[in-house]
mmCIF file of C-alpha atoms and ligand atoms in Angstrom:
data_model
loop_
_atom_site.group_PDB
_atom_site.id
_atom_site.type_symbol
_atom_site.label_atom_id
_atom_site.label_comp_id
_atom_site.label_asym_id
_atom_site.label_seq_id
_atom_site.Cartn_x
_atom_site.Cartn_y
_atom_site.Cartn_z
ATOM 1 C CA MET T 1 -71.844 -77.565 61.900
ATOM 2 C CA GLN T 2 -73.642 -75.790 58.900
ATOM 3 C CA ARG T 3 -72.111 -75.014 55.422
ATOM 4 C CA ILE T 4 -72.485 -71.435 54.154
ATOM 5 C CA ALA T 5 -75.359 -71.942 51.557
ATOM 6 C CA PRO T 6 -77.842 -73.436 54.014
ATOM 7 C CA ALA T 7 -76.896 -70.959 56.731
ATOM 8 C CA LEU T 8 -77.486 -68.138 54.172
ATOM 9 C CA ARG T 9 -80.747 -69.811 53.103
ATOM 10 C CA GLU T 10 -81.987 -69.709 56.556
ATOM 11 C CA ASP T 11 -81.320 -65.987 56.686
ATOM 12 C CA ASN T 12 -83.579 -65.569 53.415
ATOM 13 C CA VAL T 13 -80.795 -64.259 51.468
ATOM 14 C CA PRO T 14 -81.741 -64.402 47.703
ATOM 15 C CA LEU T 15 -80.239 -67.437 45.681
ATOM 16 C CA ASP T 16 -78.485 -65.211 43.171
ATOM 17 C CA LEU T 17 -76.513 -63.365 45.978
ATOM 18 C CA ILE T 18 -75.622 -66.760 47.791
ATOM 19 C CA SER T 19 -74.342 -67.863 44.298
ATOM 20 C CA LEU T 20 -72.286 -64.631 43.897
ATOM 21 C CA ILE T 21 -71.059 -64.989 47.550
ATOM 22 C CA LYS T 22 -69.863 -68.714 46.742
ATOM 23 C CA THR T 23 -68.008 -67.530 43.661
ATOM 24 C CA ILE T 24 -66.014 -64.902 45.733
ATOM 25 C CA LEU T 25 -65.399 -67.403 48.327
ATOM 26 C CA ALA T 26 -64.000 -69.650 45.679
ATOM 27 C CA ALA T 27 -61.249 -67.104 44.927
ATOM 28 C CA THR T 28 -60.480 -66.678 48.677
ATOM 29 C CA LYS T 29 -59.779 -70.473 49.029
ATOM 30 C CA GLU T 30 -57.300 -70.347 46.233
ATOM 31 C CA ILE T 31 -55.468 -67.352 48.008
ATOM 32 C CA SER T 32 -55.629 -69.204 51.298
ATOM 33 C CA PHE T 33 -53.951 -72.132 49.536
ATOM 34 C CA ARG T 34 -51.199 -69.951 48.108
ATOM 35 C CA VAL T 35 -50.717 -68.184 51.490
ATOM 36 C CA GLY T 36 -50.407 -71.291 53.190
ATOM 37 C CA GLN T 37 -47.694 -72.582 50.645
ATOM 38 C CA GLY T 38 -45.632 -69.525 51.810
ATOM 39 C CA GLN T 39 -42.318 -69.187 49.916
ATOM 40 C CA LEU T 40 -43.110 -72.337 48.137
ATOM 41 C CA SER T 41 -45.850 -70.534 46.326
ATOM 42 C CA GLY T 42 -43.391 -68.286 44.449
ATOM 43 C CA VAL T 43 -45.498 -65.307 44.766
ATOM 44 C CA LEU T 44 -44.199 -63.477 47.954
ATOM 45 C CA GLY T 45 -42.083 -60.937 46.324
ATOM 46 C CA SER T 46 -42.607 -57.376 45.055
ATOM 47 C CA THR T 47 -43.402 -56.382 41.530
ATOM 48 C CA LEU T 48 -41.746 -53.220 40.150
ATOM 49 C CA ASP T 49 -45.011 -51.604 39.400
ATOM 50 C CA GLU T 50 -47.102 -49.125 41.473
ATOM 51 C CA ASN T 51 -50.763 -49.405 41.708
ATOM 52 C CA ILE T 52 -53.316 -46.567 41.395
ATOM 53 C CA GLN T 53 -52.734 -45.541 45.060
ATOM 54 C CA GLY T 54 -48.879 -45.087 44.340
ATOM 55 C CA GLU T 55 -47.928 -48.077 46.368
ATOM 56 C CA ILE T 56 -45.507 -50.851 45.008
ATOM 57 C CA GLN T 57 -47.547 -53.998 44.364
ATOM 58 C CA LYS T 58 -46.695 -57.307 45.862
ATOM 59 C CA GLN T 59 -46.926 -60.369 43.444
ATOM 60 C CA LEU T 60 -49.553 -61.721 45.840
ATOM 61 C CA ASP T 61 -51.640 -58.308 45.429
ATOM 62 C CA VAL T 62 -51.462 -58.883 41.655
ATOM 63 C CA VAL T 63 -52.134 -62.427 41.692
ATOM 64 C CA SER T 64 -55.172 -62.033 44.067
ATOM 65 C CA ASN T 65 -56.639 -59.320 42.130
ATOM 66 C CA GLN T 66 -56.576 -61.128 38.785
ATOM 67 C CA LEU T 67 -58.092 -64.075 40.445
ATOM 68 C CA PHE T 68 -60.911 -62.118 41.937
ATOM 69 C CA LYS T 69 -61.482 -60.095 38.704
ATOM 70 C CA ASP T 70 -61.507 -63.434 36.511
ATOM 71 C CA ILE T 71 -63.827 -65.362 38.900
ATOM 72 C CA THR T 72 -66.397 -62.387 39.648
ATOM 73 C CA LEU T 73 -66.464 -61.151 36.089
ATOM 74 C CA GLU T 74 -67.255 -64.693 34.858
ATOM 75 C CA SER T 75 -70.420 -64.732 37.011
ATOM 76 C CA GLY T 76 -73.513 -63.695 35.137
ATOM 77 C CA PHE T 77 -74.648 -61.874 38.283
ATOM 78 C CA VAL T 78 -72.141 -59.386 38.230
ATOM 79 C CA LYS T 79 -72.351 -56.038 36.328
ATOM 80 C CA ALA T 80 -68.962 -54.343 37.365
ATOM 81 C CA ILE T 81 -66.408 -54.775 39.808
ATOM 82 C CA SER T 82 -64.022 -52.051 41.316
ATOM 83 C CA SER T 83 -60.677 -52.963 43.295
ATOM 84 C CA GLU T 84 -57.877 -51.424 45.127
ATOM 85 C CA GLU T 85 -55.597 -52.658 42.311
ATOM 86 C CA GLU T 86 -57.798 -51.198 39.232
ATOM 87 C CA GLU T 87 -57.682 -47.605 38.129
ATOM 88 C CA THR T 88 -61.551 -47.566 37.517
ATOM 89 C CA SER T 89 -64.252 -50.159 37.495
ATOM 90 C CA VAL T 90 -64.242 -53.030 35.291
ATOM 91 C CA ALA T 91 -67.497 -53.808 33.275
ATOM 92 C CA GLY T 92 -68.939 -57.327 33.585
ATOM 93 C CA HIS T 93 -72.468 -58.354 32.242
ATOM 94 C CA GLU T 94 -74.930 -55.700 31.296
ATOM 95 C CA THR T 95 -77.847 -57.800 32.784
ATOM 96 C CA GLY T 96 -75.857 -58.544 36.018
ATOM 97 C CA LYS T 97 -77.744 -57.502 39.224
ATOM 98 C CA TYR T 98 -74.696 -56.694 41.504
ATOM 99 C CA ILE T 99 -71.555 -54.751 41.691
ATOM 100 C CA VAL T 100 -68.665 -55.722 43.901
ATOM 101 C CA SER T 101 -65.798 -53.632 45.406
ATOM 102 C CA PHE T 102 -62.844 -55.504 46.818
ATOM 103 C CA ASP T 103 -59.385 -55.119 48.336
ATOM 104 C CA PRO T 104 -57.964 -58.405 47.159
ATOM 105 C CA LEU T 105 -55.048 -58.513 49.611
ATOM 106 C CA ASP T 106 -55.267 -56.250 52.541
ATOM 107 C CA GLY T 107 -52.194 -55.690 54.798
ATOM 108 C CA SER T 108 -49.510 -56.273 51.902
ATOM 109 C CA SER T 109 -46.698 -55.261 54.234
ATOM 110 C CA ASN T 110 -47.335 -58.331 56.156
ATOM 111 C CA ILE T 111 -46.961 -60.904 53.343
ATOM 112 C CA GLU T 112 -43.211 -61.117 53.681
ATOM 113 C CA ILE T 113 -43.149 -61.302 57.283
ATOM 114 C CA ASN T 114 -45.728 -64.369 57.461
ATOM 115 C CA SER T 115 -48.209 -62.398 59.389
ATOM 116 C CA LEU T 116 -51.826 -61.610 58.919
ATOM 117 C CA ILE T 117 -53.358 -60.508 55.736
ATOM 118 C CA GLY T 118 -56.861 -60.747 54.194
ATOM 119 C CA THR T 119 -59.346 -59.965 51.737
ATOM 120 C CA ILE T 120 -62.264 -57.576 51.984
ATOM 121 C CA PHE T 121 -65.305 -57.180 49.881
ATOM 122 C CA SER T 122 -68.691 -55.327 49.499
ATOM 123 C CA ILE T 123 -71.621 -56.104 47.342
ATOM 124 C CA MET T 124 -74.239 -53.636 46.210
ATOM 125 C CA GLU T 125 -77.055 -53.704 43.717
ATOM 126 C CA ALA T 126 -76.275 -52.030 40.473
ATOM 127 C CA PRO T 127 -78.540 -49.026 39.811
ATOM 128 C CA GLU T 128 -81.248 -49.410 37.258
ATOM 129 C CA GLY T 129 -80.685 -47.948 33.707
ATOM 130 C CA MET T 130 -76.781 -47.517 34.102
ATOM 131 C CA LYS T 131 -74.484 -49.225 31.809
ATOM 132 C CA ALA T 132 -71.840 -51.803 32.938
ATOM 133 C CA ALA T 133 -69.019 -49.608 31.921
ATOM 134 C CA ASP T 134 -70.247 -46.580 33.996
ATOM 135 C CA PRO T 135 -68.043 -46.058 37.237
ATOM 136 C CA ASP T 136 -70.621 -43.842 38.672
ATOM 137 C CA MET T 137 -72.594 -47.077 39.467
ATOM 138 C CA PHE T 138 -70.329 -47.309 42.467
ATOM 139 C CA LYS T 139 -71.033 -43.903 43.830
ATOM 140 C CA GLN T 140 -73.649 -45.246 46.377
ATOM 141 C CA PRO T 141 -73.487 -44.948 50.300
ATOM 142 C CA GLY T 142 -72.572 -47.850 52.293
ATOM 143 C CA THR T 143 -76.151 -48.232 53.692
ATOM 144 C CA LYS T 144 -76.935 -49.685 50.030
ATOM 145 C CA GLN T 145 -74.550 -52.724 50.685
ATOM 146 C CA VAL T 146 -76.379 -55.923 50.487
ATOM 147 C CA CYS T 147 -73.398 -58.030 51.736
ATOM 148 C CA ALA T 148 -70.079 -57.252 53.194
ATOM 149 C CA GLY T 149 -67.241 -59.627 54.555
ATOM 150 C CA TYR T 150 -63.684 -60.242 54.901
ATOM 151 C CA VAL T 151 -61.347 -63.368 54.738
ATOM 152 C CA LEU T 152 -58.441 -63.474 57.334
ATOM 153 C CA TYR T 153 -55.616 -65.725 55.949
ATOM 154 C CA GLY T 154 -54.315 -66.495 59.569
ATOM 155 C CA PRO T 155 -53.308 -69.649 61.425
ATOM 156 C CA SER T 156 -56.959 -70.560 60.164
ATOM 157 C CA THR T 157 -58.646 -69.020 57.486
ATOM 158 C CA VAL T 158 -61.754 -67.128 58.953
ATOM 159 C CA LEU T 159 -64.644 -65.436 56.916
ATOM 160 C CA ALA T 160 -66.639 -62.754 58.629
ATOM 161 C CA LEU T 161 -69.913 -62.167 56.685
ATOM 162 C CA THR T 162 -72.938 -60.123 56.858
ATOM 163 C CA THR T 163 -76.091 -59.735 54.680
ATOM 164 C CA GLY T 164 -77.707 -57.403 57.073
ATOM 165 C CA LYS T 165 -78.792 -60.317 59.464
ATOM 166 C CA GLY T 166 -76.145 -60.092 62.139
ATOM 167 C CA THR T 167 -72.336 -60.728 61.497
ATOM 168 C CA HIS T 168 -71.339 -64.528 61.424
ATOM 169 C CA PHE T 169 -68.014 -66.220 61.439
ATOM 170 C CA TYR T 170 -67.189 -69.282 59.253
ATOM 171 C CA THR T 171 -63.988 -71.287 59.256
ATOM 172 C CA LEU T 172 -62.515 -72.785 56.128
ATOM 173 C CA ASP T 173 -62.410 -76.502 56.633
ATOM 174 C CA LYS T 174 -59.263 -77.084 54.575
ATOM 175 C CA THR T 175 -59.925 -81.117 54.286
ATOM 176 C CA HIS T 176 -62.903 -80.710 52.080
ATOM 177 C CA GLY T 177 -62.709 -77.103 51.197
ATOM 178 C CA SER T 178 -65.884 -75.680 52.536
ATOM 179 C CA TYR T 179 -66.534 -72.594 54.925
ATOM 180 C CA MET T 180 -68.465 -73.734 58.113
ATOM 181 C CA LEU T 181 -70.451 -71.644 60.219
ATOM 182 C CA THR T 182 -68.611 -71.471 63.520
ATOM 183 C CA GLU T 183 -70.060 -68.355 65.317
ATOM 184 C CA ARG T 184 -73.545 -66.937 64.627
ATOM 185 C CA ASN T 185 -74.401 -63.280 65.675
ATOM 186 C CA VAL T 186 -71.023 -62.118 66.760
ATOM 187 C CA LYS T 187 -71.442 -59.172 69.477
ATOM 188 C CA ILE T 188 -68.714 -56.660 70.186
ATOM 189 C CA PRO T 189 -68.702 -55.942 73.838
ATOM 190 C CA GLU T 190 -69.717 -52.250 74.415
ATOM 191 C CA ASP T 191 -66.740 -51.557 76.579
ATOM 192 C CA THR T 192 -63.084 -52.262 76.140
ATOM 193 C CA ALA T 193 -59.603 -51.683 77.412
ATOM 194 C CA GLU T 194 -57.714 -52.094 74.233
ATOM 195 C CA PHE T 195 -56.994 -49.571 71.343
ATOM 196 C CA ALA T 196 -55.594 -49.945 67.785
ATOM 197 C CA ILE T 197 -53.794 -46.757 66.193
ATOM 198 C CA ASN T 198 -50.622 -46.493 64.551
ATOM 199 C CA MET T 199 -48.689 -44.312 67.210
ATOM 200 C CA SER T 200 -45.842 -43.289 65.066
ATOM 201 C CA ASN T 201 -48.123 -40.764 63.317
ATOM 202 C CA GLN T 202 -49.151 -39.145 66.759
ATOM 203 C CA ARG T 203 -47.351 -35.793 66.247
ATOM 204 C CA SER T 204 -49.373 -35.410 62.877
ATOM 205 C CA TRP T 205 -53.102 -35.975 64.365
ATOM 206 C CA GLN T 206 -55.434 -33.401 65.046
ATOM 207 C CA GLN T 207 -55.648 -32.241 68.619
ATOM 208 C CA PRO T 208 -58.960 -33.984 69.614
ATOM 209 C CA MET T 209 -57.276 -37.390 68.800
ATOM 210 C CA LYS T 210 -54.085 -36.483 70.520
ATOM 211 C CA ASN T 211 -55.898 -35.549 73.672
ATOM 212 C CA TYR T 212 -57.973 -38.757 73.469
ATOM 213 C CA ILE T 213 -54.897 -41.223 73.172
ATOM 214 C CA ALA T 214 -53.040 -39.061 75.774
ATOM 215 C CA ASP T 215 -55.856 -39.837 78.246
ATOM 216 C CA LEU T 216 -55.699 -43.590 77.371
ATOM 217 C CA LEU T 217 -52.035 -43.648 77.999
ATOM 218 C CA LEU T 218 -52.422 -42.121 81.438
ATOM 219 C CA GLY T 219 -54.186 -45.383 82.523
ATOM 220 C CA LYS T 220 -55.439 -45.723 86.173
ATOM 221 C CA GLU T 221 -53.734 -42.422 86.968
ATOM 222 C CA GLY T 222 -55.574 -40.502 84.374
ATOM 223 C CA PRO T 223 -59.137 -39.318 83.823
ATOM 224 C CA ARG T 224 -60.361 -42.696 82.378
ATOM 225 C CA GLU T 225 -59.163 -44.469 85.678
ATOM 226 C CA LYS T 226 -58.388 -47.693 84.075
ATOM 227 C CA ASN T 227 -55.228 -49.157 82.081
ATOM 228 C CA PHE T 228 -55.632 -49.598 78.380
ATOM 229 C CA ASN T 229 -53.482 -52.006 76.236
ATOM 230 C CA MET T 230 -52.598 -51.447 72.517
ATOM 231 C CA ARG T 231 -52.459 -53.499 69.464
ATOM 232 C CA TRP T 232 -51.529 -52.650 65.978
ATOM 233 C CA ILE T 233 -51.434 -55.331 63.225
ATOM 234 C CA ALA T 234 -51.148 -52.963 60.141
ATOM 235 C CA ALA T 235 -53.766 -55.019 58.378
ATOM 236 C CA MET T 236 -57.134 -53.757 59.147
ATOM 237 C CA VAL T 237 -58.634 -57.375 58.596
ATOM 238 C CA GLY T 238 -56.469 -58.361 61.684
ATOM 239 C CA ASP T 239 -57.194 -55.452 63.753
ATOM 240 C CA VAL T 240 -60.995 -55.492 62.898
ATOM 241 C CA HIS T 241 -61.274 -59.299 63.470
ATOM 242 C CA ARG T 242 -59.613 -58.915 66.873
ATOM 243 C CA LEU T 243 -62.202 -56.294 68.068
ATOM 244 C CA LEU T 244 -65.164 -58.470 66.567
ATOM 245 C CA VAL T 245 -63.913 -61.340 68.720
ATOM 246 C CA ARG T 246 -63.132 -59.393 72.125
ATOM 247 C CA GLY T 247 -63.862 -55.646 71.402
ATOM 248 C CA GLY T 248 -61.673 -52.725 70.933
ATOM 249 C CA ILE T 249 -61.492 -49.387 69.337
ATOM 250 C CA PHE T 250 -59.582 -49.015 66.007
ATOM 251 C CA THR T 251 -58.766 -45.793 64.314
ATOM 252 C CA TYR T 252 -56.983 -44.353 61.316
ATOM 253 C CA PRO T 253 -57.458 -40.753 62.022
ATOM 254 C CA SER T 254 -56.956 -37.674 59.755
ATOM 255 C CA ASP T 255 -53.328 -36.446 59.947
ATOM 256 C CA ASN T 256 -51.386 -33.664 58.380
ATOM 257 C CA ARG T 257 -48.339 -35.688 57.131
ATOM 258 C CA ASP T 258 -49.443 -34.825 53.429
ATOM 259 C CA PRO T 259 -51.829 -32.032 53.226
ATOM 260 C CA ASN T 260 -53.191 -33.603 50.048
ATOM 261 C CA LYS T 261 -53.723 -36.949 51.625
ATOM 262 C CA PRO T 262 -55.395 -36.428 55.133
ATOM 263 C CA TYR T 263 -56.786 -39.919 55.308
ATOM 264 C CA LYS T 264 -55.347 -43.531 54.643
ATOM 265 C CA LEU T 265 -58.177 -45.968 54.495
ATOM 266 C CA ARG T 266 -60.320 -46.455 51.460
ATOM 267 C CA LEU T 267 -64.296 -45.927 51.747
ATOM 268 C CA MET T 268 -65.520 -48.394 49.144
ATOM 269 C CA TYR T 269 -63.435 -51.654 49.771
ATOM 270 C CA GLU T 270 -62.123 -50.963 53.476
ATOM 271 C CA ALA T 271 -64.221 -48.766 55.435
ATOM 272 C CA ASN T 272 -67.681 -49.244 54.131
ATOM 273 C CA PRO T 273 -67.652 -53.172 54.269
ATOM 274 C CA MET T 274 -65.936 -53.091 57.787
ATOM 275 C CA SER T 275 -68.467 -50.566 58.980
ATOM 276 C CA PHE T 276 -71.233 -52.967 57.762
ATOM 277 C CA LEU T 277 -69.872 -55.979 59.753
ATOM 278 C CA VAL T 278 -69.039 -53.757 62.856
ATOM 279 C CA GLU T 279 -72.605 -52.324 63.085
ATOM 280 C CA GLN T 280 -74.170 -55.666 62.449
ATOM 281 C CA ALA T 281 -72.261 -56.805 65.503
ATOM 282 C CA GLY T 282 -73.630 -54.075 67.665
ATOM 283 C CA GLY T 283 -70.424 -51.715 67.281
ATOM 284 C CA LEU T 284 -70.234 -48.223 65.949
ATOM 285 C CA SER T 285 -68.239 -47.037 62.872
ATOM 286 C CA VAL T 286 -67.624 -43.362 62.148
ATOM 287 C CA THR T 287 -65.589 -40.445 61.052
ATOM 288 C CA SER T 288 -65.243 -37.516 63.660
ATOM 289 C CA THR T 289 -68.093 -36.008 61.848
ATOM 290 C CA GLY T 290 -70.768 -38.829 61.074
ATOM 291 C CA ARG T 291 -71.576 -42.332 60.125
ATOM 292 C CA ILE T 292 -69.232 -43.866 57.636
ATOM 293 C CA MET T 293 -71.952 -45.770 55.892
ATOM 294 C CA GLU T 294 -73.954 -42.593 55.194
ATOM 295 C CA ILE T 295 -71.070 -40.854 53.162
ATOM 296 C CA GLU T 296 -72.063 -39.969 49.606
ATOM 297 C CA PRO T 297 -69.158 -41.117 47.679
ATOM 298 C CA THR T 298 -67.414 -39.141 45.034
ATOM 299 C CA ASP T 299 -64.502 -41.408 43.844
ATOM 300 C CA ILE T 300 -63.981 -45.167 43.704
ATOM 301 C CA HIS T 301 -60.773 -44.859 45.470
ATOM 302 C CA GLN T 302 -61.703 -42.173 48.045
ATOM 303 C CA ARG T 303 -60.233 -42.033 51.334
ATOM 304 C CA VAL T 304 -61.723 -41.554 54.819
ATOM 305 C CA GLU T 305 -61.317 -41.095 58.352
ATOM 306 C CA VAL T 306 -62.122 -44.198 60.432
ATOM 307 C CA ILE T 307 -63.018 -44.743 64.150
ATOM 308 C CA LEU T 308 -64.858 -47.984 64.854
ATOM 309 C CA GLY T 309 -65.446 -50.676 67.289
ATOM 310 C CA SER T 310 -67.003 -51.073 70.839
ATOM 311 C CA LYS T 311 -69.854 -48.585 71.114
ATOM 312 C CA ASN T 312 -69.120 -46.867 74.416
ATOM 313 C CA GLU T 313 -65.632 -46.362 73.568
ATOM 314 C CA VAL T 314 -66.251 -44.998 70.068
ATOM 315 C CA GLU T 315 -68.598 -42.461 71.700
ATOM 316 C CA LYS T 316 -66.072 -41.517 74.247
ATOM 317 C CA CYS T 317 -63.520 -40.883 71.548
ATOM 318 C CA LEU T 318 -66.060 -38.811 69.473
ATOM 319 C CA SER T 319 -66.762 -36.615 72.692
ATOM 320 C CA TYR T 320 -63.262 -35.319 72.436
ATOM 321 C CA TYR T 321 -64.142 -33.695 68.963
ATOM 322 C CA LYS T 322 -67.177 -31.789 70.277
HETATM 323 P P1 LIG Y 401 -52.062 -52.348 52.382
HETATM 324 O O1 LIG Y 401 -53.142 -53.122 52.235
HETATM 325 O O2 LIG Y 401 -51.692 -51.450 51.226
HETATM 326 O O3 LIG Y 401 -50.974 -52.863 53.108
HETATM 327 O O4 LIG Y 401 -52.590 -51.400 53.636
HETATM 328 C C1 LIG Y 401 -53.126 -51.786 54.749
HETATM 329 C C2 LIG Y 401 -54.112 -50.746 55.279
HETATM 330 O O5 LIG Y 401 -54.825 -50.111 54.271
HETATM 331 C C3 LIG Y 401 -54.872 -51.196 56.478
HETATM 332 O O6 LIG Y 401 -55.318 -52.583 56.305
HETATM 333 C C4 LIG Y 401 -54.143 -51.100 57.719
HETATM 334 O O7 LIG Y 401 -54.927 -50.739 58.832
HETATM 335 C C5 LIG Y 401 -53.232 -49.795 57.335
HETATM 336 O O8 LIG Y 401 -53.077 -49.623 55.948
HETATM 337 C C6 LIG Y 401 -51.879 -49.746 57.918
HETATM 338 O O9 LIG Y 401 -51.278 -48.409 57.666
HETATM 339 P P2 LIG Y 401 -49.833 -48.290 58.345
HETATM 340 O O10 LIG Y 401 -48.855 -49.011 57.604
HETATM 341 O O11 LIG Y 401 -49.863 -46.853 57.942
HETATM 342 O O12 LIG Y 401 -49.815 -48.454 59.699
#
């Protein structure tokens, strides 16, 4: 089994990018350790503070964010970072070549129940001629990502990583603290009989999504003529990992629960990196109107509709919007 640096060198990934990836992964190893300690770590409860999204922060959200911030900003390769937990971008080194967006702890509601949580990150090159303190550096479409990944803190700690040459899985070997390549060129099956959606929002979806899911639920007796199974982990890392392993469709569609907030998931540090990983594994990642990675962002914390996974099933879902 290969360690991460030689595996990335084989894919001709530039040395400075390899170094940055290793820096990010150092933070994930510490989070993995703390998560593994459970209540013994003393960081599983809530804080009394809200983050920029208006959500109550968990202690682990705050600790993970601080860890990522400290460790990435120490790297001379980083010009700025943006995070779910930071109001705006944070400046690093003026000469840094890369900018990093991250969701330090995805699936916060799963922390206290000892269920799946993860970290998501996305790396782009900093545009020429902009200052490290300028948040507009982050307003680049997902097609500009040079690397994306997530770390899933489950029974084992798994990294899914792409630098544009396929999506690969690594597993953290906790005996010596290294991520080892465990599956090269993951491929999402084109067809599936499994879907992931939060059904409790059904009454608030747009009609095309209501119709699509209704047909899946009709199973063998309906127009799809086969039975579908449903899964929902409430942590995108867990749901996307499942569909990278065995296929599926995952969606957080637009809904009208709050007219000012039709979407839930964040473009920069959830939808874009997951789209890069899914596309590199042969899947599709779209909104009901186009490819997610082609969206021109207007805000660091922008939210977006997400439909991703097995190619034929995503296309089928989209056909309900036509
Ligand atoms: P948090 O990271 O704030 O817990 O949110 C997780 C998430 O953004 C995404 O990972 C899940 O798929 C989705 O929210 C779950 O949303 P619901 O709680 O509405 O099902």
